[in-house]
Amino acid sequence: MLLQVIRIKQGKDSTLSEIYLNHQFICYGLEDIPREQKIPGSTCIPLGTYTLGFNRDGGMNGNYYDRYPQMHRGMIEIQDIPGFKYVYIHIGNTHKHTAGCLLVGTKYVFEKGDYRLEQSVTAYKKLYPLLVELMMSGEVVMEVTKLSSDGVTK
């Protein structure tokens, strides 16, 4: 199964994406900006294809289990990103909340040169169970691409 993250807009410190699951739009995504040289916690995920897996360790996992006990099965980790560790799909609104991860939201606004997500919890509650179901029955890969000026993904 395929989770597509298609980057569509660039802010001063933020990158906005559309997220599709099996070619169906699910929500928007937000990351930090691309950088020539990686700055830990402040650089978006490199373009490419990655496997999703569960990470059931760490404080973030415990926080999400406490917050969503009926739904949470582990943090969804974007695995095997060269030079990156502990990159998750999670809740947040601005590039300051990403720490190098992928945030989700149902809406976005552009203000003061950057993108901000809205209704992040709503988007997470929609995407997370879909991914869990697919991950329990097989491999799910995430493809990160960008939309070119002519509307074609790269």
Coordinates of C-alpha atoms in Angstrom, one line a residue:
M1 CA 0.0 0.0 0.0
L2 CA 1.2 3.5 -0.8
L3 CA 1.1 6.7 1.3
Q4 CA 2.0 9.6 -0.9
V5 CA 3.3 12.9 0.5
I6 CA 3.3 15.4 -2.3
R7 CA 5.0 18.7 -1.4
I8 CA 3.0 21.6 -2.9
K9 CA 4.1 24.9 -1.3
Q10 CA 7.2 26.3 0.4
G11 CA 7.1 28.8 3.2
K12 CA 10.0 30.6 4.9
D13 CA 10.5 27.8 7.4
S14 CA 7.7 25.4 6.5
T15 CA 6.9 22.9 3.7
L16 CA 3.2 22.1 2.9
S17 CA 2.1 18.8 1.4
E18 CA -1.0 16.9 0.3
I19 CA -1.2 13.4 1.7
Y20 CA -2.9 10.6 -0.3
L21 CA -3.5 7.0 0.7
N22 CA -3.9 4.7 -2.3
H23 CA -4.5 7.8 -4.5
Q24 CA -7.2 9.2 -2.2
F25 CA -6.7 12.6 -0.6
I26 CA -6.6 12.2 3.2
C27 CA -5.2 15.4 4.7
Y28 CA -2.4 18.0 4.5
G29 CA 1.1 17.6 5.9
L30 CA 3.6 20.0 7.3
E31 CA 7.4 19.7 7.6
D32 CA 10.4 21.8 8.1
I33 CA 12.2 23.1 5.0
P34 CA 14.7 21.3 2.8
R35 CA 18.3 22.0 3.6
E36 CA 21.6 21.4 1.8
Q37 CA 23.0 20.3 5.1
K38 CA 20.8 18.5 7.6
I39 CA 20.1 20.3 10.8
P40 CA 18.7 17.8 13.3
G41 CA 15.1 18.5 14.1
S42 CA 14.9 21.3 11.6
T43 CA 15.1 19.6 8.2
C44 CA 12.3 18.0 6.1
I45 CA 12.4 14.3 5.1
P46 CA 14.5 13.8 1.9
L47 CA 12.5 13.0 -1.3
G48 CA 12.3 9.2 -1.7
T49 CA 10.4 6.1 -0.7
Y50 CA 10.4 4.8 2.9
T51 CA 8.8 1.9 4.8
L52 CA 6.4 2.7 7.7
G53 CA 6.7 0.8 10.9
F54 CA 5.6 1.0 14.5
N55 CA 7.8 2.4 17.3
R56 CA 6.5 1.4 20.7
D57 CA 9.3 3.0 22.8
G58 CA 9.9 6.4 24.2
G59 CA 8.0 9.2 25.8
M60 CA 6.0 10.3 22.7
N61 CA 4.6 6.7 22.4
G62 CA 3.5 6.8 26.1
N63 CA 1.9 10.3 25.6
Y64 CA -0.1 9.1 22.6
Y65 CA -1.2 5.9 24.3
D66 CA -2.5 8.0 27.3
R67 CA -4.2 10.4 24.9
Y68 CA -5.7 7.8 22.6
P69 CA -5.9 4.5 24.5
Q70 CA -8.5 2.9 22.3
M71 CA -6.7 3.7 19.0
H72 CA -2.9 3.9 19.7
R73 CA -0.8 0.8 18.7
G74 CA 2.5 2.6 18.6
M75 CA 4.0 5.7 16.9
I76 CA 4.0 5.4 13.1
E77 CA 7.7 5.8 12.2
I78 CA 9.0 6.6 8.8
Q79 CA 11.9 4.2 8.7
D80 CA 15.4 4.0 7.1
I81 CA 15.7 7.7 6.2
P82 CA 19.4 8.3 5.7
G83 CA 20.8 10.5 8.5
F84 CA 17.5 10.6 10.3
K85 CA 16.1 8.7 13.4
Y86 CA 12.8 8.7 15.2
V87 CA 10.8 10.4 12.4
Y88 CA 7.1 10.1 13.1
I89 CA 3.7 11.0 11.7
H90 CA 2.0 13.0 14.5
I91 CA -0.1 16.0 15.6
G92 CA 1.1 19.6 15.4
N93 CA 0.4 22.9 13.8
T94 CA 3.6 24.7 12.9
H95 CA 7.1 24.0 11.7
K96 CA 8.1 24.5 15.3
H97 CA 6.2 21.4 16.3
T98 CA 7.8 19.1 13.7
A99 CA 11.2 18.3 15.1
G100 CA 11.9 16.8 11.6
C101 CA 8.7 14.8 11.6
L102 CA 5.5 14.9 9.4
L103 CA 2.5 16.7 10.9
V104 CA -1.0 16.3 9.7
G105 CA -4.1 18.6 9.5
T106 CA -7.3 19.0 7.6
K107 CA -6.8 22.6 6.7
Y108 CA -4.0 25.1 6.4
V109 CA -3.4 28.8 6.5
F110 CA -0.6 31.0 5.3
E111 CA 0.5 33.8 7.6
K112 CA 3.7 35.7 8.2
G113 CA 5.5 33.8 5.4
D114 CA 4.8 30.3 6.7
Y115 CA 2.1 27.6 6.6
R116 CA 0.2 26.4 9.6
L117 CA -2.0 23.4 9.9
E118 CA -5.4 23.4 11.5
Q119 CA -7.5 20.5 12.9
S120 CA -4.4 18.3 13.4
V121 CA -6.1 16.0 15.9
T122 CA -9.0 15.4 13.4
A123 CA -6.6 14.5 10.6
Y124 CA -4.5 12.3 12.9
K125 CA -7.6 10.4 14.0
K126 CA -8.6 9.9 10.4
L127 CA -5.2 8.8 9.0
Y128 CA -3.8 6.8 12.0
P129 CA -6.4 4.0 12.0
L130 CA -6.2 3.6 8.2
L131 CA -2.5 3.2 8.4
V132 CA -2.6 0.8 11.3
E133 CA -5.1 -1.4 9.5
L134 CA -2.9 -1.5 6.4
M135 CA 0.3 -2.0 8.4
M136 CA -1.1 -5.0 10.3
S137 CA -2.0 -6.7 7.0
G138 CA 1.2 -5.9 5.0
E139 CA 3.9 -3.4 4.2
V140 CA 3.0 0.2 3.7
V141 CA 5.5 2.5 2.0
M142 CA 5.6 6.3 2.0
E143 CA 6.7 8.1 -1.1
V144 CA 7.8 11.7 -0.7
T145 CA 7.7 13.8 -3.9
K146 CA 7.3 17.4 -4.9
L147 CA 5.0 19.1 -7.3
S148 CA 6.9 20.9 -10.1
S149 CA 5.8 24.2 -11.6
D150 CA 4.1 22.4 -14.4
G151 CA 2.0 20.3 -12.0
V152 CA 3.9 17.0 -12.4
T153 CA 5.2 15.2 -9.3
K154 CA 9.0 14.5 -9.1

